[in-house]
Amino acid sequence: YKMLGLLAEYIGGVNQRKHIYDESLQNFEEALKYYQLVEDTLSITFALRNMGRTFLLKNEVDSALYYYTTALKIASDKGLKSEASILHNIGIASRMMGDFEIAEFYILSSANKRYAVEEYVKFLSLGILYFKMEKYDMAEEYLKKSLVSPKLDNLSSAYSYLYKISLQKDDFENVV
């Protein structure tokens, strides 16, 4: 059952990247059922987190938060390594809702966990958050730190926000 869960979760990730969100959710639900059969709590939290992420991509933030908090309860009770990524995702969802202080709390909390998200991911998330809070100097600092990312989508986001900061500051000579 564990292998069937992993397969369903992998297919869910593929469908998520293809923006086929409803099928992705079905895949993650299937993975969750298999993981529950074998009582694999770590995999259960990842399946729940992935369902939350899919709802977030669908811009259904309330549903995303439901799955994130369900996963967080299990992960924090058991001290699982998934806790950091779940906290980070709750921070992103909170940022999308405009709850910036809560978002900051969760993103920073995720960084203090044993299995924290990659530094450049945290820096990008904080940079975007501080931009939305109109704290442009802090945003610029964190976005520049995120430029070590090996992922092109992260670099694209960072440069996009750095450009927006340059426009906000009327700093046309140093536009990234």
PDB file of C-alpha atoms in Angstrom:
ATOM      1  CA  TYR A   1       0.000   0.000   0.000  1.00  0.00           C
ATOM      2  CA  LYS A   2       2.907   2.327   0.693  1.00  0.00           C
ATOM      3  CA  MET A   3       4.086   2.006  -2.937  1.00  0.00           C
ATOM      4  CA  LEU A   4       0.569   2.687  -4.225  1.00  0.00           C
ATOM      5  CA  GLY A   5       0.458   5.779  -2.011  1.00  0.00           C
ATOM      6  CA  LEU A   6       3.790   6.995  -3.350  1.00  0.00           C
ATOM      7  CA  LEU A   7       2.638   6.414  -6.915  1.00  0.00           C
ATOM      8  CA  ALA A   8      -0.633   8.288  -6.357  1.00  0.00           C
ATOM      9  CA  GLU A   9       1.262  11.133  -4.695  1.00  0.00           C
ATOM     10  CA  TYR A  10       3.737  11.337  -7.581  1.00  0.00           C
ATOM     11  CA  ILE A  11       0.911  11.476 -10.127  1.00  0.00           C
ATOM     12  CA  GLY A  12      -0.753  14.150  -7.988  1.00  0.00           C
ATOM     13  CA  GLY A  13       2.409  16.222  -8.164  1.00  0.00           C
ATOM     14  CA  VAL A  14       2.566  15.854 -11.945  1.00  0.00           C
ATOM     15  CA  ASN A  15      -1.075  16.892 -12.277  1.00  0.00           C
ATOM     16  CA  GLN A  16      -0.464  19.817  -9.933  1.00  0.00           C
ATOM     17  CA  ARG A  17       2.430  21.071 -12.087  1.00  0.00           C
ATOM     18  CA  LYS A  18       0.188  20.726 -15.162  1.00  0.00           C
ATOM     19  CA  HIS A  19      -2.487  22.807 -13.395  1.00  0.00           C
ATOM     20  CA  ILE A  20      -4.945  19.893 -13.400  1.00  0.00           C
ATOM     21  CA  TYR A  21      -5.906  20.632  -9.816  1.00  0.00           C
ATOM     22  CA  ASP A  22      -9.043  18.559  -9.378  1.00  0.00           C
ATOM     23  CA  GLU A  23      -7.287  15.409 -10.580  1.00  0.00           C
ATOM     24  CA  SER A  24      -4.309  16.304  -8.421  1.00  0.00           C
ATOM     25  CA  LEU A  25      -6.572  16.477  -5.389  1.00  0.00           C
ATOM     26  CA  GLN A  26      -8.035  13.083  -6.224  1.00  0.00           C
ATOM     27  CA  ASN A  27      -4.521  11.650  -6.485  1.00  0.00           C
ATOM     28  CA  PHE A  28      -3.486  13.100  -3.136  1.00  0.00           C
ATOM     29  CA  GLU A  29      -6.696  11.806  -1.527  1.00  0.00           C
ATOM     30  CA  GLU A  30      -5.921   8.352  -2.888  1.00  0.00           C
ATOM     31  CA  ALA A  31      -2.363   8.586  -1.527  1.00  0.00           C
ATOM     32  CA  LEU A  32      -3.746   9.653   1.844  1.00  0.00           C
ATOM     33  CA  LYS A  33      -6.010   6.586   1.998  1.00  0.00           C
ATOM     34  CA  TYR A  34      -3.109   4.261   1.265  1.00  0.00           C
ATOM     35  CA  TYR A  35      -0.903   5.951   3.859  1.00  0.00           C
ATOM     36  CA  GLN A  36      -3.681   5.664   6.430  1.00  0.00           C
ATOM     37  CA  LEU A  37      -3.941   1.928   5.727  1.00  0.00           C
ATOM     38  CA  VAL A  38      -0.274   1.444   6.630  1.00  0.00           C
ATOM     39  CA  GLU A  39      -0.395   4.076   9.403  1.00  0.00           C
ATOM     40  CA  ASP A  40       2.498   6.069   7.918  1.00  0.00           C
ATOM     41  CA  THR A  41       2.018   9.375   9.736  1.00  0.00           C
ATOM     42  CA  LEU A  42       4.869  11.191   7.971  1.00  0.00           C
ATOM     43  CA  SER A  43       3.449  10.370   4.547  1.00  0.00           C
ATOM     44  CA  ILE A  44      -0.041  11.268   5.787  1.00  0.00           C
ATOM     45  CA  THR A  45       1.193  14.762   6.685  1.00  0.00           C
ATOM     46  CA  PHE A  46       2.849  15.185   3.293  1.00  0.00           C
ATOM     47  CA  ALA A  47      -0.337  14.101   1.486  1.00  0.00           C
ATOM     48  CA  LEU A  48      -2.401  16.552   3.560  1.00  0.00           C
ATOM     49  CA  ARG A  49       0.159  19.313   2.928  1.00  0.00           C
ATOM     50  CA  ASN A  50       0.061  18.603  -0.800  1.00  0.00           C
ATOM     51  CA  MET A  51      -3.719  18.788  -0.772  1.00  0.00           C
ATOM     52  CA  GLY A  52      -3.442  22.132   1.001  1.00  0.00           C
ATOM     53  CA  ARG A  53      -0.928  23.351  -1.558  1.00  0.00           C
ATOM     54  CA  THR A  54      -3.257  22.356  -4.375  1.00  0.00           C
ATOM     55  CA  PHE A  55      -6.132  24.276  -2.803  1.00  0.00           C
ATOM     56  CA  LEU A  56      -3.791  27.237  -2.407  1.00  0.00           C
ATOM     57  CA  LEU A  57      -2.959  27.059  -6.113  1.00  0.00           C
ATOM     58  CA  LYS A  58      -6.703  27.047  -6.798  1.00  0.00           C
ATOM     59  CA  ASN A  59      -6.880  30.194  -4.640  1.00  0.00           C
ATOM     60  CA  GLU A  60      -9.101  28.399  -2.123  1.00  0.00           C
ATOM     61  CA  VAL A  61      -7.173  29.588   0.890  1.00  0.00           C
ATOM     62  CA  ASP A  62      -9.668  28.470   3.549  1.00  0.00           C
ATOM     63  CA  SER A  63      -9.552  24.894   2.248  1.00  0.00           C
ATOM     64  CA  ALA A  64      -5.767  25.074   2.050  1.00  0.00           C
ATOM     65  CA  LEU A  65      -5.561  26.180   5.669  1.00  0.00           C
ATOM     66  CA  TYR A  66      -7.851  23.340   6.734  1.00  0.00           C
ATOM     67  CA  TYR A  67      -5.502  20.732   5.253  1.00  0.00           C
ATOM     68  CA  TYR A  68      -2.391  22.531   6.465  1.00  0.00           C
ATOM     69  CA  THR A  69      -3.640  22.758  10.047  1.00  0.00           C
ATOM     70  CA  THR A  70      -4.743  19.116   9.999  1.00  0.00           C
ATOM     71  CA  ALA A  71      -1.271  18.120   8.812  1.00  0.00           C
ATOM     72  CA  LEU A  72       0.407  20.451  11.315  1.00  0.00           C
ATOM     73  CA  LYS A  73      -1.466  18.916  14.236  1.00  0.00           C
ATOM     74  CA  ILE A  74      -0.169  15.447  13.345  1.00  0.00           C
ATOM     75  CA  ALA A  75       3.353  16.639  12.516  1.00  0.00           C
ATOM     76  CA  SER A  76       3.795  18.716  15.667  1.00  0.00           C
ATOM     77  CA  ASP A  77       2.319  16.029  17.936  1.00  0.00           C
ATOM     78  CA  LYS A  78       4.731  13.448  16.539  1.00  0.00           C
ATOM     79  CA  GLY A  79       7.731  15.743  15.944  1.00  0.00           C
ATOM     80  CA  LEU A  80       7.843  14.906  12.232  1.00  0.00           C
ATOM     81  CA  LYS A  81      10.179  16.495   9.723  1.00  0.00           C
ATOM     82  CA  SER A  82       7.199  17.687   7.664  1.00  0.00           C
ATOM     83  CA  GLU A  83       6.374  20.291  10.323  1.00  0.00           C
ATOM     84  CA  ALA A  84       8.699  22.955   8.909  1.00  0.00           C
ATOM     85  CA  SER A  85       7.300  22.852   5.382  1.00  0.00           C
ATOM     86  CA  ILE A  86       3.731  22.870   6.707  1.00  0.00           C
ATOM     87  CA  LEU A  87       4.454  25.939   8.865  1.00  0.00           C
ATOM     88  CA  HIS A  88       6.005  27.637   5.838  1.00  0.00           C
ATOM     89  CA  ASN A  89       2.948  26.878   3.723  1.00  0.00           C
ATOM     90  CA  ILE A  90       0.634  28.259   6.413  1.00  0.00           C
ATOM     91  CA  GLY A  91       2.744  31.412   6.279  1.00  0.00           C
ATOM     92  CA  ILE A  92       2.264  31.675   2.527  1.00  0.00           C
ATOM     93  CA  ALA A  93      -1.496  31.113   2.853  1.00  0.00           C
ATOM     94  CA  SER A  94      -1.675  33.770   5.582  1.00  0.00           C
ATOM     95  CA  ARG A  95       0.234  36.181   3.338  1.00  0.00           C
ATOM     96  CA  MET A  96      -2.287  35.552   0.553  1.00  0.00           C
ATOM     97  CA  MET A  97      -5.098  36.421   2.977  1.00  0.00           C
ATOM     98  CA  GLY A  98      -3.355  39.660   3.945  1.00  0.00           C
ATOM     99  CA  ASP A  99      -2.556  38.490   7.491  1.00  0.00           C
ATOM    100  CA  PHE A 100       1.029  39.662   7.246  1.00  0.00           C
ATOM    101  CA  GLU A 101       2.038  39.430  10.907  1.00  0.00           C
ATOM    102  CA  ILE A 102       0.693  35.885  11.133  1.00  0.00           C
ATOM    103  CA  ALA A 103       2.462  35.034   7.883  1.00  0.00           C
ATOM    104  CA  GLU A 104       5.737  36.362   9.265  1.00  0.00           C
ATOM    105  CA  PHE A 105       5.286  34.318  12.448  1.00  0.00           C
ATOM    106  CA  TYR A 106       4.747  31.056  10.559  1.00  0.00           C
ATOM    107  CA  ILE A 107       7.528  31.606   8.016  1.00  0.00           C
ATOM    108  CA  LEU A 108      10.019  32.454  10.761  1.00  0.00           C
ATOM    109  CA  SER A 109       8.750  29.549  12.889  1.00  0.00           C
ATOM    110  CA  SER A 110       9.388  27.164  10.022  1.00  0.00           C
ATOM    111  CA  ALA A 111      12.996  28.327   9.843  1.00  0.00           C
ATOM    112  CA  ASN A 112      13.600  27.365  13.468  1.00  0.00           C
ATOM    113  CA  LYS A 113      12.629  23.721  12.983  1.00  0.00           C
ATOM    114  CA  ARG A 114      15.099  20.886  12.689  1.00  0.00           C
ATOM    115  CA  TYR A 115      14.161  20.140   9.090  1.00  0.00           C
ATOM    116  CA  ALA A 116      13.705  23.726   7.933  1.00  0.00           C
ATOM    117  CA  VAL A 117      12.944  24.637   4.340  1.00  0.00           C
ATOM    118  CA  GLU A 118      15.889  25.684   2.202  1.00  0.00           C
ATOM    119  CA  GLU A 119      17.278  29.083   3.160  1.00  0.00           C
ATOM    120  CA  TYR A 120      16.631  30.596  -0.263  1.00  0.00           C
ATOM    121  CA  VAL A 121      12.946  29.550  -0.046  1.00  0.00           C
ATOM    122  CA  LYS A 122      12.610  31.234   3.337  1.00  0.00           C
ATOM    123  CA  PHE A 123      14.374  34.352   2.048  1.00  0.00           C
ATOM    124  CA  LEU A 124      12.120  34.542  -1.010  1.00  0.00           C
ATOM    125  CA  SER A 125       8.984  34.124   1.099  1.00  0.00           C
ATOM    126  CA  LEU A 126      10.107  36.803   3.539  1.00  0.00           C
ATOM    127  CA  GLY A 127      11.117  39.115   0.691  1.00  0.00           C
ATOM    128  CA  ILE A 128       7.686  38.847  -0.902  1.00  0.00           C
ATOM    129  CA  LEU A 129       6.005  39.252   2.471  1.00  0.00           C
ATOM    130  CA  TYR A 130       7.965  42.400   3.339  1.00  0.00           C
ATOM    131  CA  PHE A 131       7.250  43.789  -0.121  1.00  0.00           C
ATOM    132  CA  LYS A 132       3.530  43.350   0.479  1.00  0.00           C
ATOM    133  CA  MET A 133       3.985  45.009   3.887  1.00  0.00           C
ATOM    134  CA  GLU A 134       5.691  47.914   2.054  1.00  0.00           C
ATOM    135  CA  LYS A 135       8.917  47.331   3.984  1.00  0.00           C
ATOM    136  CA  TYR A 136      10.963  47.692   0.833  1.00  0.00           C
ATOM    137  CA  ASP A 137      14.450  47.754   2.371  1.00  0.00           C
ATOM    138  CA  MET A 138      13.816  44.518   4.261  1.00  0.00           C
ATOM    139  CA  ALA A 139      12.186  43.003   1.188  1.00  0.00           C
ATOM    140  CA  GLU A 140      15.189  43.884  -0.947  1.00  0.00           C
ATOM    141  CA  GLU A 141      17.591  42.402   1.602  1.00  0.00           C
ATOM    142  CA  TYR A 142      15.798  39.043   1.700  1.00  0.00           C
ATOM    143  CA  LEU A 143      15.147  38.900  -2.031  1.00  0.00           C
ATOM    144  CA  LYS A 144      18.848  39.428  -2.738  1.00  0.00           C
ATOM    145  CA  LYS A 145      19.669  36.625  -0.295  1.00  0.00           C
ATOM    146  CA  SER A 146      17.280  34.348  -2.216  1.00  0.00           C
ATOM    147  CA  LEU A 147      19.244  34.795  -5.443  1.00  0.00           C
ATOM    148  CA  VAL A 148      21.403  31.783  -4.542  1.00  0.00           C
ATOM    149  CA  SER A 149      18.462  29.553  -5.449  1.00  0.00           C
ATOM    150  CA  PRO A 150      19.183  26.913  -8.073  1.00  0.00           C
ATOM    151  CA  LYS A 151      15.510  27.018  -9.135  1.00  0.00           C
ATOM    152  CA  LEU A 152      14.593  29.241 -12.063  1.00  0.00           C
ATOM    153  CA  ASP A 153      11.051  29.925 -10.839  1.00  0.00           C
ATOM    154  CA  ASN A 154      12.425  31.204  -7.516  1.00  0.00           C
ATOM    155  CA  LEU A 155      14.962  33.403  -9.311  1.00  0.00           C
ATOM    156  CA  SER A 156      12.264  34.745 -11.614  1.00  0.00           C
ATOM    157  CA  SER A 157      10.082  35.684  -8.640  1.00  0.00           C
ATOM    158  CA  ALA A 158      12.975  37.291  -6.782  1.00  0.00           C
ATOM    159  CA  TYR A 159      14.041  39.410  -9.761  1.00  0.00           C
ATOM    160  CA  SER A 160      10.442  40.385 -10.452  1.00  0.00           C
ATOM    161  CA  TYR A 161      10.016  41.696  -6.913  1.00  0.00           C
ATOM    162  CA  LEU A 162      13.418  43.397  -6.947  1.00  0.00           C
ATOM    163  CA  TYR A 163      12.304  45.189 -10.096  1.00  0.00           C
ATOM    164  CA  LYS A 164       9.058  46.252  -8.389  1.00  0.00           C
ATOM    165  CA  ILE A 165      11.061  47.557  -5.425  1.00  0.00           C
ATOM    166  CA  SER A 166      13.230  49.637  -7.769  1.00  0.00           C
ATOM    167  CA  LEU A 167      10.082  51.147  -9.223  1.00  0.00           C
ATOM    168  CA  GLN A 168       8.668  51.876  -5.751  1.00  0.00           C
ATOM    169  CA  LYS A 169      11.894  53.612  -4.761  1.00  0.00           C
ATOM    170  CA  ASP A 170      12.134  55.523  -8.069  1.00  0.00           C
ATOM    171  CA  ASP A 171      15.598  53.962  -8.369  1.00  0.00           C
ATOM    172  CA  PHE A 172      15.662  53.692 -12.135  1.00  0.00           C
ATOM    173  CA  GLU A 173      19.463  53.643 -12.371  1.00  0.00           C
ATOM    174  CA  ASN A 174      19.721  50.464 -10.327  1.00  0.00           C
ATOM    175  CA  VAL A 175      16.769  48.539 -11.709  1.00  0.00           C
ATOM    176  CA  VAL A 176      17.670  44.872 -11.618  1.00  0.00           C
TER     177      VAL A 176
END
